[in-house]
Tab-separated table of C-alpha atoms and ligand atoms in Angstrom:
chain	number	residue	atom	x	y	z
A	1483	MET	CA	121.096	67.860	95.133
A	1484	ALA	CA	124.107	69.677	93.727
A	1485	ASP	CA	122.306	72.998	93.394
A	1486	ILE	CA	121.373	73.324	97.064
A	1487	LEU	CA	124.983	72.683	98.089
A	1488	LYS	CA	126.041	75.315	95.575
A	1489	PHE	CA	123.575	77.808	97.127
A	1490	VAL	CA	125.331	77.380	100.474
A	1491	ASP	CA	128.727	77.846	98.813
A	1492	GLU	CA	127.517	81.048	97.155
A	1493	LYS	CA	126.580	82.432	100.572
A	1494	ALA	CA	129.674	81.094	102.343
A	1495	GLN	CA	131.366	84.499	102.705
A	1496	ASP	CA	128.162	86.051	104.125
A	1497	LEU	CA	127.841	83.196	106.613
A	1498	ILE	CA	131.446	83.471	107.745
A	1499	GLN	CA	130.991	87.221	108.254
A	1500	ILE	CA	127.841	86.690	110.351
A	1501	ALA	CA	129.477	83.939	112.429
A	1502	ASP	CA	132.503	86.163	113.079
A	1503	ALA	CA	130.278	89.122	113.987
A	1504	VAL	CA	128.376	87.002	116.543
A	1505	TRP	CA	131.708	85.635	117.825
A	1506	ASN	CA	132.952	89.213	118.287
A	1507	TYR	CA	129.783	90.359	120.065
A	1508	SER	CA	129.974	87.445	122.557
A	1509	GLU	CA	126.670	88.247	124.220
A	1510	ILE	CA	125.390	86.000	127.009
A	1511	GLY	CA	121.839	84.633	127.374
A	1512	PHE	CA	118.985	87.153	126.903
A	1513	GLY	CA	121.532	89.877	126.148
A	1514	GLU	CA	122.060	88.795	122.522
A	1515	VAL	CA	120.737	92.063	121.083
A	1516	LYS	CA	123.341	92.588	118.327
A	1517	SER	CA	123.688	88.876	117.563
A	1518	ALA	CA	119.949	88.502	116.958
A	1519	GLN	CA	119.878	91.725	114.982
A	1520	VAL	CA	122.673	90.858	112.557
A	1521	GLN	CA	120.898	87.586	111.739
A	1522	ALA	CA	117.376	89.029	111.552
A	1523	ASP	CA	118.549	91.900	109.304
A	1524	TYR	CA	120.287	89.482	106.956
A	1525	LEU	CA	117.235	87.235	106.636
A	1526	GLU	CA	115.039	90.240	105.963
A	1527	LYS	CA	117.379	91.230	103.122
A	1528	GLN	CA	117.097	87.700	101.756
A	1529	GLY	CA	113.319	88.126	101.516
A	1530	PHE	CA	112.203	86.474	104.757
A	1531	THR	CA	109.377	87.911	106.854
A	1532	VAL	CA	110.878	88.544	110.270
A	1533	THR	CA	109.030	88.604	113.593
A	1534	ARG	CA	111.314	90.271	116.124
A	1535	GLU	CA	110.885	89.774	119.876
A	1536	ALA	CA	109.063	86.527	119.122
A	1537	GLY	CA	106.877	85.376	122.019
A	1538	GLY	CA	107.584	88.685	123.763
A	1539	ILE	CA	111.217	87.679	124.366
A	1540	PRO	CA	113.471	90.606	123.378
A	1541	THR	CA	116.286	88.585	121.775
A	1542	ALA	CA	114.171	85.862	120.152
A	1543	PHE	CA	112.967	86.097	116.570
A	1544	ALA	CA	111.465	84.007	113.792
A	1545	ALA	CA	112.050	84.478	110.058
A	1546	GLU	CA	109.779	82.822	107.521
A	1547	TRP	CA	109.570	82.357	103.780
A	1548	GLY	CA	107.311	80.290	101.518
A	1549	GLU	CA	103.793	78.975	101.288
A	1550	GLY	CA	102.010	75.831	102.352
A	1551	ARG	CA	103.203	72.610	103.937
A	1552	PRO	CA	105.510	71.227	105.021
A	1553	TYR	CA	106.625	73.743	107.637
A	1554	ILE	CA	110.324	73.149	108.176
A	1555	GLY	CA	111.958	74.850	111.165
A	1556	PHE	CA	115.703	75.380	111.589
A	1557	LEU	CA	116.756	76.048	115.169
A	1558	GLY	CA	119.557	78.561	115.742
A	1559	GLU	CA	121.357	79.769	118.870
A	1560	TYR	CA	123.755	82.673	119.428
A	1561	ASP	CA	124.492	83.037	123.139
A	1562	ALA	CA	128.031	83.079	124.567
A	1563	LEU	CA	129.411	81.815	127.888
A	1564	ALA	CA	130.778	83.837	130.780
A	1565	GLY	CA	134.517	83.744	131.460
A	1566	VAL	CA	135.875	82.047	128.322
A	1567	SER	CA	136.822	85.131	126.321
A	1568	GLN	CA	139.690	84.234	123.992
A	1569	GLU	CA	141.430	85.350	120.819
A	1570	VAL	CA	141.912	83.015	117.862
A	1571	SER	CA	145.143	81.776	119.391
A	1572	ALA	CA	146.493	78.468	120.689
A	1573	GLU	CA	147.829	80.240	123.762
A	1574	ARG	CA	145.526	81.493	126.500
A	1575	LYS	CA	144.885	85.119	125.500
A	1576	PRO	CA	141.533	86.553	126.625
A	1577	ARG	CA	140.130	89.309	124.413
A	1578	GLU	CA	138.699	90.707	127.632
A	1579	GLU	CA	139.932	89.439	131.022
A	1580	GLY	CA	137.112	87.399	132.602
A	1581	GLY	CA	134.760	88.342	129.758
A	1582	PRO	CA	132.351	86.140	127.824
A	1583	GLY	CA	133.239	84.102	124.753
A	1584	HIS	CA	131.815	81.582	122.328
A	1585	GLY	CA	133.092	78.509	124.152
A	1586	CYS	CA	130.255	76.344	122.836
A	1587	GLY	CA	130.364	77.477	119.196
A	1588	HIS	CA	126.892	79.032	119.158
A	1589	ASN	CA	128.188	81.726	116.784
A	1590	LEU	CA	128.461	78.875	114.258
A	1591	LEU	CA	125.310	77.093	115.416
A	1592	GLY	CA	122.840	79.840	114.578
A	1593	THR	CA	124.642	80.911	111.431
A	1594	ALA	CA	124.675	77.424	109.875
A	1595	SER	CA	120.937	77.023	110.541
A	1596	LEU	CA	120.351	80.444	108.997
A	1597	GLY	CA	122.440	79.427	105.975
A	1598	ALA	CA	120.402	76.247	105.562
A	1599	ALA	CA	117.155	78.247	105.678
A	1600	VAL	CA	118.397	80.625	102.972
A	1601	ALA	CA	119.544	77.752	100.722
A	1602	VAL	CA	116.228	75.898	101.091
A	1603	LYS	CA	114.344	79.068	100.193
A	1604	GLN	CA	116.368	79.353	96.998
A	1605	ALA	CA	115.780	75.691	96.112
A	1606	LEU	CA	112.015	75.994	96.675
A	1607	GLU	CA	111.914	79.139	94.575
A	1608	GLU	CA	113.814	77.620	91.651
A	1609	ARG	CA	111.823	74.406	91.639
A	1610	GLY	CA	108.450	75.991	92.369
A	1611	LEU	CA	107.853	73.616	95.275
A	1612	SER	CA	105.336	74.119	98.068
A	1613	GLY	CA	106.762	74.502	101.551
A	1614	THR	CA	107.486	77.014	104.285
A	1615	VAL	CA	110.933	77.469	105.727
A	1616	ARG	CA	111.428	79.129	109.072
A	1617	TYR	CA	114.553	80.079	111.011
A	1618	TYR	CA	114.220	80.409	114.766
A	1619	GLY	CA	116.631	82.746	116.519
A	1620	CYS	CA	116.611	81.124	119.961
A	1621	PRO	CA	118.265	82.997	122.842
A	1622	ALA	CA	119.835	81.707	126.062
A	1623	GLU	CA	120.398	78.034	125.282
A	1624	GLU	CA	123.169	78.011	127.880
A	1625	LEU	CA	120.561	78.949	130.469
A	1626	LEU	CA	118.310	76.125	129.169
A	1627	ALA	CA	115.575	78.704	128.773
A	1628	GLY	CA	115.093	80.300	125.324
A	1629	LYS	CA	113.305	77.473	123.530
A	1630	VAL	CA	111.329	76.534	126.657
A	1631	TYR	CA	109.819	80.008	126.810
A	1632	MET	CA	109.285	80.039	123.031
A	1633	ALA	CA	107.594	76.635	123.338
A	1634	ARG	CA	105.248	77.955	126.006
A	1635	GLU	CA	104.255	80.710	123.581
A	1636	GLY	CA	103.389	78.063	120.984
A	1637	LEU	CA	106.041	79.155	118.475
A	1638	PHE	CA	106.919	75.581	117.412
A	1639	SER	CA	103.383	74.149	117.475
A	1640	ASP	CA	102.632	74.292	113.739
A	1641	LEU	CA	105.936	72.772	112.530
A	1642	ASP	CA	106.096	69.515	110.576
A	1643	ILE	CA	109.813	68.969	111.198
A	1644	SER	CA	112.572	70.684	113.145
A	1645	ILE	CA	116.219	70.462	112.143
A	1646	THR	CA	119.275	71.536	114.060
A	1647	TRP	CA	122.916	70.733	114.744
A	1648	HIS	CA	125.609	71.406	117.277
A	1649	PRO	CA	129.239	72.313	116.615
A	1650	GLY	CA	131.522	69.649	118.066
A	1651	SER	CA	134.538	67.460	117.505
A	1652	ILE	CA	132.877	64.661	115.498
A	1653	ASN	CA	131.039	64.599	112.144
A	1654	THR	CA	127.952	62.520	112.839
A	1655	VAL	CA	124.194	62.435	113.459
A	1656	ARG	CA	123.335	62.693	117.148
A	1657	LEU	CA	120.971	60.236	118.819
A	1658	SER	CA	121.897	60.735	122.479
A	1659	SER	CA	119.159	62.180	124.638
A	1660	GLY	CA	120.855	64.369	127.283
A	1661	THR	CA	118.938	64.952	130.493
A	1662	ALA	CA	115.733	66.697	131.503
A	1663	MET	CA	116.222	69.335	134.199
A	1664	ASN	CA	114.761	72.018	136.488
A	1665	SER	CA	116.535	75.245	137.428
A	1666	ALA	CA	115.226	77.148	140.455
A	1667	LYS	CA	116.465	79.584	143.085
A	1668	PHE	CA	115.345	79.005	146.674
A	1669	GLN	CA	115.142	82.272	148.584
A	1670	PHE	CA	115.013	82.176	152.380
A	1671	PHE	CA	113.809	85.058	154.533
A	1672	GLY	CA	114.764	85.313	158.216
A	1673	LYS	CA	115.325	88.093	160.697
A	1674	THR	CA	118.500	90.084	161.138
A	1675	ALA	CA	120.137	90.750	164.524
A	1676	HIS	CA	123.545	91.569	166.004
A	1677	ALA	CA	125.317	88.194	165.752
A	1678	ALA	CA	126.958	88.624	169.195
A	1679	GLY	CA	124.660	91.188	170.891
A	1680	ASP	CA	121.239	89.570	170.459
A	1681	PRO	CA	121.576	86.394	168.354
A	1682	HIS	CA	118.491	84.942	170.074
A	1683	ASN	CA	116.417	87.512	168.186
A	1684	GLY	CA	117.912	86.519	164.823
A	1685	ARG	CA	116.637	83.868	162.429
A	1686	SER	CA	119.407	83.119	159.947
A	1687	ALA	CA	118.422	82.691	156.311
A	1688	LEU	CA	121.939	81.342	155.710
A	1689	ASP	CA	121.306	78.560	158.256
A	1690	ALA	CA	118.282	77.574	156.188
A	1691	VAL	CA	120.363	77.468	152.995
A	1692	GLU	CA	123.002	75.320	154.738
A	1693	LEU	CA	120.452	72.935	156.200
A	1694	MET	CA	118.784	72.657	152.819
A	1695	SER	CA	122.187	71.651	151.396
A	1696	VAL	CA	122.539	69.001	154.110
A	1697	GLY	CA	119.101	67.630	153.232
A	1698	ALA	CA	119.806	67.726	149.503
A	1699	ASN	CA	123.094	65.894	149.991
A	1700	TYR	CA	121.304	63.115	151.922
A	1701	LEU	CA	118.630	63.044	149.216
A	1702	ARG	CA	121.283	62.130	146.606
A	1703	GLU	CA	121.628	58.642	148.106
A	1704	HIS	CA	117.948	57.902	147.544
A	1705	VAL	CA	117.332	58.992	143.979
A	1706	ILE	CA	117.949	56.995	140.797
A	1707	LYS	CA	121.623	56.645	139.853
A	1708	ASP	CA	121.272	58.646	136.636
A	1709	ALA	CA	119.906	61.708	138.426
A	1710	SER	CA	122.112	64.570	139.588
A	1711	ILE	CA	121.620	67.579	141.827
A	1712	HIS	CA	123.938	70.622	141.693
A	1713	TYR	CA	123.783	73.904	143.562
A	1714	VAL	CA	125.571	77.185	144.134
A	1715	ILE	CA	124.926	79.645	146.945
A	1716	THR	CA	124.182	82.933	145.210
A	1717	SER	CA	123.644	84.974	148.379
A	1718	GLY	CA	124.760	84.112	151.898
A	1719	GLY	CA	124.721	87.357	153.820
A	1720	GLY	CA	126.999	90.365	154.118
A	1721	GLN	CA	129.397	89.971	157.078
A	1722	PRO	CA	129.718	87.534	160.007
A	1723	ASN	CA	128.503	89.843	162.766
A	1724	VAL	CA	125.137	90.459	161.107
A	1725	VAL	CA	122.652	87.580	161.099
A	1726	PRO	CA	121.622	87.301	157.429
A	1727	ALA	CA	117.937	88.053	156.883
A	1728	PHE	CA	118.227	86.884	153.271
A	1729	ALA	CA	120.027	83.992	151.595
A	1730	GLU	CA	119.589	82.274	148.271
A	1731	VAL	CA	120.697	78.991	146.717
A	1732	TRP	CA	120.346	78.022	143.037
A	1733	TYR	CA	119.648	74.373	142.220
A	1734	PHE	CA	119.660	72.207	139.089
A	1735	VAL	CA	117.941	68.824	139.219
A	1736	ARG	CA	118.689	66.531	136.275
A	1737	ALA	CA	117.426	63.074	135.302
A	1738	PRO	CA	116.994	61.099	132.084
A	1739	ARG	CA	113.237	61.739	131.877
A	1740	ARG	CA	110.944	64.667	132.608
A	1741	ASP	CA	108.718	62.730	135.067
A	1742	GLN	CA	111.804	61.714	137.069
A	1743	VAL	CA	112.876	65.355	137.370
A	1744	ASP	CA	109.369	66.293	138.556
A	1745	GLU	CA	109.474	63.627	141.262
A	1746	ILE	CA	112.947	64.497	142.599
A	1747	TYR	CA	112.246	68.221	142.409
A	1748	GLU	CA	109.133	67.797	144.567
A	1749	ARG	CA	111.266	66.036	147.188
A	1750	LEU	CA	113.811	68.859	147.019
A	1751	VAL	CA	111.021	71.373	147.704
A	1752	ASN	CA	110.145	69.315	150.791
A	1753	VAL	CA	113.783	69.572	151.894
A	1754	ALA	CA	113.480	73.369	151.629
A	1755	LYS	CA	110.277	73.275	153.697
A	1756	GLY	CA	112.111	71.280	156.375
A	1757	ALA	CA	115.020	73.741	156.398
A	1758	ALA	CA	112.626	76.672	156.818
A	1759	LEU	CA	110.785	74.932	159.636
A	1760	MET	CA	114.024	74.137	161.479
A	1761	THR	CA	115.300	77.694	161.283
A	1762	GLY	CA	112.120	79.695	161.757
A	1763	THR	CA	112.455	81.229	158.307
A	1764	THR	CA	110.174	81.352	155.275
A	1765	PHE	CA	111.063	80.703	151.669
A	1766	GLU	CA	109.986	81.377	148.110
A	1767	ILE	CA	110.936	79.611	144.911
A	1768	ASP	CA	112.055	81.577	141.878
A	1769	PHE	CA	111.487	78.930	139.204
A	1770	LEU	CA	113.777	79.912	136.319
A	1771	THR	CA	113.305	77.143	133.800
A	1772	GLY	CA	112.907	73.424	133.218
A	1773	CYS	CA	113.514	71.418	130.083
A	1774	TYR	CA	112.935	68.005	128.545
A	1775	ASN	CA	115.445	65.359	127.547
A	1776	VAL	CA	115.983	65.176	123.767
A	1777	LEU	CA	113.740	62.778	121.840
A	1778	LEU	CA	115.541	62.201	118.582
A	1779	ASN	CA	113.730	60.780	115.616
A	1780	GLU	CA	115.370	57.765	114.002
A	1781	VAL	CA	113.529	58.072	110.686
A	1782	LEU	CA	114.914	61.599	110.343
A	1783	ALA	CA	118.340	60.537	111.618
A	1784	ASP	CA	118.622	58.046	108.738
A	1785	VAL	CA	117.705	60.748	106.216
A	1786	MET	CA	120.255	63.112	107.731
A	1787	TRP	CA	122.956	60.442	107.734
A	1788	ASP	CA	122.418	59.925	103.987
A	1789	CYS	CA	122.746	63.677	103.509
A	1790	LEU	CA	125.894	63.935	105.625
A	1791	GLN	CA	127.513	61.210	103.519
A	1792	LYS	CA	126.661	63.135	100.341
A	1793	VAL	CA	128.122	66.360	101.761
A	1794	GLY	CA	131.206	64.712	103.266
A	1795	PRO	CA	133.460	65.879	106.126
A	1796	PRO	CA	134.992	69.372	106.272
A	1797	ALA	CA	138.128	69.722	104.141
A	1798	PHE	CA	140.661	71.044	106.635
A	1799	ASP	CA	143.944	72.281	105.182
A	1800	GLU	CA	147.451	72.102	106.616
A	1801	LYS	CA	147.035	75.479	108.368
A	1802	ASP	CA	143.880	74.239	110.149
A	1803	LEU	CA	145.600	71.025	111.183
A	1804	GLU	CA	148.603	72.933	112.488
A	1805	PHE	CA	146.379	75.244	114.571
A	1806	GLY	CA	144.393	72.207	115.744
A	1807	ARG	CA	147.597	70.436	116.793
A	1808	LYS	CA	148.791	73.435	118.812
A	1809	LEU	CA	145.422	73.796	120.510
A	1810	ALA	CA	145.345	70.060	121.267
A	1811	GLU	CA	148.639	70.397	123.149
A	1812	THR	CA	146.795	72.481	125.761
A	1813	PHE	CA	144.057	69.869	126.373
A	1814	ASP	CA	143.942	67.982	129.642
A	1815	LYS	CA	145.909	64.765	129.044
A	1816	SER	CA	143.710	62.546	131.221
A	1817	MET	CA	140.581	63.739	129.395
A	1818	VAL	CA	142.126	62.883	126.040
A	1819	GLU	CA	143.181	59.484	127.413
A	1820	ASN	CA	139.594	58.783	128.576
A	1821	LEU	CA	138.354	59.674	125.140
A	1822	ARG	CA	140.836	57.295	123.509
A	1823	ASN	CA	139.397	54.486	125.618
A	1824	SER	CA	135.779	55.401	124.821
A	1825	PRO	CA	133.538	53.084	122.738
A	1826	ASP	CA	133.676	55.393	119.670
A	1827	PHE	CA	137.484	55.233	119.594
A	1828	GLN	CA	137.474	51.458	120.047
A	1829	GLU	CA	134.988	51.048	117.223
A	1830	PHE	CA	136.658	53.567	114.894
A	1831	PRO	CA	140.414	53.333	115.556
A	1832	GLU	CA	141.151	55.821	112.740
A	1833	LEU	CA	140.048	58.523	115.215
A	1834	LYS	CA	143.240	57.963	117.203
A	1835	GLU	CA	145.299	59.166	114.245
A	1836	GLN	CA	143.309	62.348	113.653
A	1837	VAL	CA	143.816	65.824	115.130
A	1838	ILE	CA	140.535	67.170	113.776
A	1839	HIS	CA	137.875	64.729	112.653
A	1840	THR	CA	138.170	64.271	108.886
A	1841	SER	CA	135.972	61.203	108.403
A	1842	LEU	CA	132.310	60.522	109.246
A	1843	LEU	CA	130.738	58.397	111.960
A	1844	PRO	CA	127.302	56.800	111.522
A	1845	PRO	CA	124.518	58.007	113.894
A	1846	ARG	CA	125.864	57.898	117.469
A	1847	GLY	CA	124.593	57.766	120.994
A	1848	LYS	CA	121.344	55.805	120.747
A	1849	GLY	CA	120.093	54.951	124.230
A	1850	ARG	CA	122.743	57.161	125.887
A	1851	SER	CA	121.540	59.832	128.258
A	1852	GLY	CA	123.656	61.468	130.954
A	1853	GLY	CA	125.747	64.586	130.616
A	1854	GLY	CA	124.230	67.962	130.061
A	1855	SER	CA	120.841	69.255	129.039
A	1856	THR	CA	119.609	71.372	126.148
A	1857	ASP	CA	116.381	73.201	125.458
A	1858	VAL	CA	116.309	71.501	122.042
A	1859	GLY	CA	114.676	68.792	124.190
A	1860	ASP	CA	111.450	70.775	124.458
A	1861	VAL	CA	111.165	71.259	120.707
A	1862	SER	CA	111.828	67.535	120.194
A	1863	TRP	CA	108.718	66.625	122.237
A	1864	ILE	CA	106.553	68.999	120.164
A	1865	VAL	CA	107.688	68.071	116.644
A	1866	PRO	CA	109.938	65.333	115.149
A	1867	THR	CA	113.469	66.690	115.455
A	1868	VAL	CA	116.851	65.719	114.056
A	1869	GLN	CA	120.285	66.909	115.101
A	1870	MET	CA	123.763	66.440	113.624
A	1871	SER	CA	127.195	67.572	114.608
A	1872	ALA	CA	130.181	68.650	112.529
A	1873	ALA	CA	133.788	69.121	113.540
A	1874	THR	CA	134.468	72.726	114.508
A	1875	VAL	CA	137.059	71.950	117.199
A	1876	PRO	CA	139.955	69.432	117.439
A	1877	ILE	CA	139.191	65.992	118.847
A	1878	GLY	CA	139.318	66.036	122.673
A	1879	CYS	CA	138.591	69.772	122.958
A	1880	PRO	CA	136.877	70.415	126.305
A	1881	GLY	CA	133.345	71.832	126.196
A	1882	HIS	CA	132.674	75.395	127.371
A	1883	SER	CA	136.359	76.300	127.204
A	1884	TRP	CA	138.674	79.005	125.858
A	1885	GLN	CA	140.080	76.452	123.403
A	1886	ASN	CA	136.579	75.917	122.033
A	1887	CYS	CA	136.167	79.695	121.745
A	1888	ALA	CA	139.456	79.998	119.808
A	1889	SER	CA	138.502	77.244	117.382
A	1890	SER	CA	134.946	78.581	116.924
A	1891	GLY	CA	136.421	81.847	115.685
A	1892	SER	CA	138.886	80.165	113.321
A	1893	SER	CA	138.642	78.651	109.844
A	1894	ILE	CA	138.204	75.229	111.525
A	1895	GLY	CA	134.903	76.504	112.916
A	1896	HIS	CA	133.916	78.081	109.586
A	1897	LYS	CA	134.508	74.864	107.645
A	1898	GLY	CA	132.513	72.756	110.091
A	1899	MET	CA	129.730	75.335	109.988
A	1900	LEU	CA	129.416	75.078	106.210
A	1901	VAL	CA	129.153	71.276	106.423
A	1902	GLY	CA	126.370	71.791	108.999
A	1903	ALA	CA	124.536	74.263	106.758
A	1904	LYS	CA	124.790	72.019	103.681
A	1905	THR	CA	123.720	68.846	105.455
A	1906	MET	CA	120.715	70.498	107.114
A	1907	ALA	CA	119.639	72.172	103.851
A	1908	LEU	CA	119.894	68.917	101.928
A	1909	CYS	CA	117.993	67.071	104.656
A	1910	ALA	CA	115.149	69.618	104.501
A	1911	LEU	CA	114.948	69.335	100.727
A	1912	GLU	CA	114.825	65.521	100.905
A	1913	LEU	CA	111.906	65.766	103.315
A	1914	ILE	CA	110.066	68.328	101.196
A	1915	GLU	CA	110.465	66.174	98.091
A	1916	ASN	CA	109.479	62.963	99.917
A	1917	PRO	CA	106.396	63.683	102.056
A	1918	GLU	CA	106.121	59.984	102.965
A	1919	LEU	CA	109.305	60.423	105.067
A	1920	VAL	CA	107.649	63.210	107.056
A	1921	LYS	CA	104.634	60.969	107.624
A	1922	LYS	CA	106.864	58.121	108.754
A	1923	ALA	CA	108.739	60.429	111.148
A	1924	TRP	CA	105.404	61.505	112.660
A	1925	GLY	CA	104.382	57.842	113.059
A	1926	GLU	CA	107.492	57.228	115.164
A	1927	PHE	CA	107.001	60.484	117.079
A	1928	LYS	CA	103.354	59.717	117.946
A	1929	GLU	CA	104.237	56.245	119.140
A	1930	LYS	CA	107.026	57.549	121.394
A	1931	THR	CA	104.999	60.423	122.895
A	1932	LYS	CA	101.568	58.825	123.181
A	1933	ASP	CA	101.755	58.303	126.951
A	1934	SER	CA	103.462	61.581	127.796
A	1935	PRO	CA	102.434	64.527	125.609
A	1936	TYR	CA	104.505	67.707	125.957
A	1937	LYS	CA	103.635	69.936	128.870
A	1938	CYS	CA	105.824	73.029	129.118
A	1939	PRO	CA	107.838	72.914	132.378
A	1940	PHE	CA	107.612	76.702	132.648
A	1941	PRO	CA	104.177	77.595	134.089
A	1942	GLN	CA	101.515	79.262	131.949
A	1943	GLY	CA	100.943	82.920	132.751
A	1944	LYS	CA	104.184	83.352	134.734
A	1945	GLU	CA	106.400	86.215	133.635
A	1946	PHE	CA	109.741	85.144	132.084
A	1947	PRO	CA	112.567	85.842	134.588
A	1948	LEU	CA	114.942	87.083	131.869
A	1949	ASP	CA	117.092	89.217	134.186
A	1950	ARG	CA	117.144	86.929	137.222
A	1951	PHE	CA	119.604	84.237	136.090
A	1952	PHE	CA	122.606	86.347	137.024
A	1953	GLY	CA	120.730	88.952	139.078
B	132	ZN	ZN1	125.960	74.505	123.070
């Protein structure tokens, strides 16, 4: 065990440099050209065979080393978020006003997975073990798209196990499932006219968008409680005295399970049909992506929990704690209060005393869905998957925020990242050395998926709409 942890330590400076480079680039989904390149180049130098533009997606890549089974895949991400640009400072100081930033810690996410892949390679080499290690550079997680498209191209189909993590505020193994979702733009086409001169000749596409919203808002009452529907109007016309011939609205539909999303989404499409009929317009759907809820594997979660206990929590020093304390002063007080009353804090009161998490919590979140979605979900329905989290931000740090960006670029982020890399590497090695665990994980996976095998939500043959998320 000790040697694989040492391999990560030997590469620690390289990993910190890569994480900082990705943090500096701050590239948003499908624009992660430099972020993917810095990682792919490094893995090539470490002896991995790199496939760039994997699946025909410009900023996706796969890097592989080794021979024979098992095939162990580490999932990495490197996309930033719009609007949360921030320096490593506890005061709000954007590096670029309104610019993107790593407010979800994906600069650490991909780099830790890469570090784990490199350490496992070294362990396999030294011990002469059979096994293939692969790092997946997955773009556009924040758009819930990268891994879905990669899944459609079959890039995960031959894996025995997939391992990943997410930077966060707690050191634990994650068992919560998130939600399945669909993301689609509804485009309405009408007829323009002078809004005062000849409105009777106009057919307003904006009216259709508004009536679709009315229908969708009535629909909310008659869907399961755990479902949610969100939308933004991305185009609503130019000026009031011109009847808009074009309008567009972008919807997310979320629910705990994939089949529930399919059902609600179909009803939403009927709402759009009704809106078009009422307004004498036509519409088209630009289906951007859809993803699964996360199916976490409990056999693997137990293995990872053992590994996390061997690695231990990040060792934050007084400087980290001081920075964490200052950042925490900027957090929303009611959010922190809610957190203090949450089940985790009731069960583990020591959390109330900590600024950054410096202990470990046993696997969390079993049976919990709700909240956001992730395209890790799709991989988890193809191959048994396990996911941990390590503290890279102070407790109570809001998600997708400038505070998260600041911490992800600091030594707090670096230390959490190294715990992630070590735990994932150790977990992979355990599985390679104990093939019966892999078999057991597959037994659980087959049982859970037997009635609903993975079917990629993004249609076969359809071109990937890489430039239409913000277009
Ligand atoms: Zn994230």
